[in-house]
Short mmCIF file of C-alpha atoms in Angstrom, two decimals:
data_model
loop_
_atom_site.label_atom_id
_atom_site.label_comp_id
_atom_site.label_asym_id
_atom_site.label_seq_id
_atom_site.Cartn_x
_atom_site.Cartn_y
_atom_site.Cartn_z
CA MET A 1 80.85 120.70 83.87
CA MET A 2 80.87 119.61 87.51
CA ILE A 3 81.92 116.07 88.20
CA GLY A 4 80.03 114.32 91.00
CA LEU A 5 81.62 112.72 94.03
CA LYS A 6 80.50 109.28 92.81
CA GLN A 7 82.46 109.73 89.57
CA VAL A 8 85.52 110.91 91.50
CA SER A 9 85.44 107.80 93.68
CA VAL A 10 85.21 105.27 90.85
CA GLY A 11 88.85 105.41 89.73
CA ILE A 12 90.28 105.35 93.24
CA ALA A 13 87.88 103.08 95.11
CA ALA A 14 90.55 100.43 95.66
CA LEU A 15 92.49 102.83 97.85
CA ALA A 16 89.63 103.20 100.32
CA SER A 17 90.03 99.62 101.48
CA ALA A 18 93.63 100.39 102.40
CA THR A 19 92.72 103.11 104.88
CA VAL A 20 92.80 102.69 108.62
CA ALA A 21 92.56 105.14 111.48
CA PRO A 22 96.10 105.45 112.81
CA ALA A 23 95.65 104.39 116.42
CA GLU A 24 99.16 105.29 117.54
CA LEU A 25 99.66 108.58 115.71
CA ARG A 26 99.39 111.91 117.46
CA PRO A 27 96.87 114.43 116.14
CA SER A 28 97.89 116.60 113.19
CA THR A 29 97.11 120.21 112.42
CA PRO A 30 94.74 120.96 109.54
CA ASP A 31 97.59 122.67 107.66
CA ALA A 32 99.88 119.62 108.04
CA ILE A 33 97.11 117.42 106.66
CA ALA A 34 96.53 119.76 103.72
CA ASP A 35 100.28 119.98 103.04
CA ALA A 36 100.57 116.18 102.90
CA ALA A 37 97.62 115.99 100.51
CA VAL A 38 99.17 118.65 98.26
CA ASP A 39 102.43 116.64 98.16
CA CYS A 40 100.47 113.61 97.05
CA TRP A 41 98.38 115.62 94.54
CA GLN A 42 101.60 116.83 92.90
CA SER A 43 103.12 113.33 92.87
CA VAL A 44 100.24 111.19 91.60
CA GLY A 45 100.41 110.29 87.91
CA PRO A 46 98.71 108.17 85.25
CA ALA A 47 100.54 104.93 86.02
CA ALA A 48 102.25 105.45 89.35
CA VAL A 49 102.87 107.84 92.21
CA ASP A 50 106.23 109.53 91.68
CA GLU A 51 108.02 108.26 94.78
CA ALA A 52 111.19 110.18 93.92
CA LYS A 53 109.17 113.39 94.05
CA LEU A 54 107.69 112.41 97.42
CA ARG A 55 111.19 111.67 98.75
CA ALA A 56 112.36 115.08 97.47
CA LEU A 57 109.47 116.61 99.45
CA GLY A 58 110.76 114.92 102.63
CA TRP A 59 108.66 111.73 102.71
CA LYS A 60 110.38 108.46 103.67
CA ALA A 61 109.13 104.95 103.02
CA GLY A 62 108.19 103.04 106.14
CA SER A 63 108.72 99.37 106.77
CA THR A 64 105.94 96.92 106.07
CA SER A 65 107.06 93.88 107.95
CA ALA A 66 105.88 91.42 110.53
CA ASN A 67 108.29 89.51 112.73
CA GLY A 68 111.19 90.94 110.71
CA ARG A 69 109.87 89.51 107.43
CA PRO A 70 108.53 91.73 104.63
CA ILE A 71 104.81 91.64 103.96
CA ASP A 72 103.85 91.49 100.30
CA ILE A 73 101.09 94.08 100.01
CA PRO A 74 100.31 96.54 97.21
CA VAL A 75 100.37 99.48 99.62
CA LYS A 76 103.49 101.42 100.68
CA VAL A 77 103.46 103.50 103.84
CA TYR A 78 105.29 106.83 104.01
CA GLY A 79 106.00 109.27 106.81
CA LYS A 80 107.64 112.67 107.07
CA SER A 81 109.86 114.00 109.82
CA GLY A 82 107.95 116.41 112.02
CA SER A 83 104.58 115.24 110.67
CA ASN A 84 102.02 112.97 112.29
CA VAL A 85 100.30 112.32 108.97
CA MET A 86 100.42 108.82 107.48
CA LEU A 87 100.60 108.60 103.69
CA MET A 88 99.92 105.32 101.87
CA LEU A 89 100.62 104.69 98.19
CA MET A 90 99.09 102.19 95.86
CA ASN A 91 100.45 101.47 92.39
CA THR A 92 98.60 98.45 91.02
CA GLY A 93 96.79 97.49 87.87
CA GLY A 94 97.39 100.80 86.15
CA GLN A 95 95.76 102.67 89.05
CA SER A 96 97.81 104.91 91.27
CA GLY A 97 96.93 107.01 94.24
CA CYS A 98 97.60 108.10 97.78
CA VAL A 99 95.64 107.91 100.97
CA ILE A 100 96.34 110.47 103.67
CA THR A 101 95.21 109.44 107.15
CA ALA A 102 95.57 111.65 110.20
CA LEU A 103 94.10 112.08 113.64
CA VAL A 104 92.86 115.59 114.48
CA PRO A 105 92.50 117.20 117.92
CA LYS A 106 88.77 117.89 117.44
CA VAL A 107 86.10 117.10 114.84
CA GLU A 108 85.94 120.77 113.74
CA ASP A 109 89.54 120.47 112.50
CA ILE A 110 88.33 118.22 109.67
CA ARG A 111 86.36 121.15 108.18
CA THR A 112 89.38 123.41 108.64
CA ALA A 113 91.61 120.85 106.89
CA ALA A 114 89.10 120.66 104.01
CA GLN A 115 89.14 124.44 103.58
CA SER A 116 92.93 124.61 103.88
CA LEU A 117 93.32 121.87 101.27
CA LEU A 118 91.09 123.69 98.78
CA MET A 119 93.05 126.93 99.24
CA LYS A 120 96.41 125.17 98.86
CA LEU A 121 95.31 123.19 95.81
CA ARG A 122 93.95 126.33 94.14
CA ALA A 123 97.28 128.06 94.82
CA ILE A 124 99.04 125.48 92.62
CA ASP A 125 96.12 124.84 90.23
CA PRO A 126 93.42 127.56 90.02
CA ALA A 127 91.16 125.14 88.09
CA VAL A 128 90.57 122.95 91.18
CA LYS A 129 86.88 122.75 92.04
CA GLY A 130 85.54 121.68 95.40
CA ALA A 131 82.15 120.05 95.94
CA ARG A 132 80.61 118.98 99.23
CA GLN A 133 78.42 115.89 99.43
CA GLY A 134 77.28 114.93 102.90
CA GLN A 135 80.32 114.91 105.16
CA SER A 136 82.76 114.40 102.26
CA VAL A 137 84.41 116.95 100.02
CA ALA A 138 85.57 116.22 96.47
CA TYR A 139 88.38 118.12 94.78
CA VAL A 140 88.61 117.90 91.01
CA SER A 141 90.99 119.20 88.39
CA LEU A 142 91.11 116.44 85.84
CA PRO A 143 92.93 114.25 85.60
CA ARG A 144 93.55 114.59 89.35
CA VAL A 145 90.76 113.92 91.84
CA ALA A 146 90.56 113.73 95.63
CA GLN A 147 88.02 113.01 98.33
CA LEU A 148 88.28 114.12 101.97
CA ALA A 149 86.06 112.38 104.51
CA PRO A 150 85.84 112.08 108.29
CA ALA A 151 87.25 108.93 109.84
CA GLY A 152 87.99 107.67 113.31
CA THR A 153 85.58 108.02 116.21
CA ALA A 154 84.07 110.84 118.26
CA GLN A 155 86.77 110.21 120.89
CA LYS A 156 89.59 109.99 118.31
CA PRO A 157 88.48 112.00 115.28
CA ALA A 158 90.47 111.54 112.09
CA THR A 159 90.31 112.39 108.44
CA ARG A 160 91.07 110.42 105.32
CA ILE A 161 91.93 111.92 101.95
CA ILE A 162 92.04 109.70 98.87
CA ILE A 163 93.90 111.17 95.89
CA GLY A 164 93.99 109.59 92.47
CA TYR A 165 94.69 110.17 88.84
CA ASN A 166 91.65 109.60 86.61
CA THR A 167 92.77 108.07 83.32
CA SER A 168 89.24 107.79 81.88
CA GLU A 169 87.86 110.45 79.55
CA ALA A 170 85.47 112.98 81.08
CA LYS A 171 82.00 112.77 79.55
#
């Protein structure tokens, strides 16, 4: 049975509000974006994102502070040496997930990143299905789900990938 994009988005909708176009990041390659999403896909779980696994994959937690004082937010920001991709984690209320945000050199690179992500996800999980709806692409292999969508502007194109772990039963 094919799961629709709307169903995929339900369990991870809270992450969408945490996404921003990274104004100061440099553009990323489609493969770097797909690699970051695969790292998140492998790390997301039923109650939390496995941060130890992300660290083992080279991701480091960033600082969330203003004026030298920590900001109490439910989102953690991660970066990886040599990567321009920003990864944000959310572990709240029994929901966990990642948001990958990255600038791309040109709008066409978003399609290339979507294709690269599907190939890389299928390499680790052949059951992954991809479905296009409008400009977004959903990736599903329950209990993991993801949605890739364009972000940014025509002058500064970007992509956003939301990855979550669906704890509800498929119907």
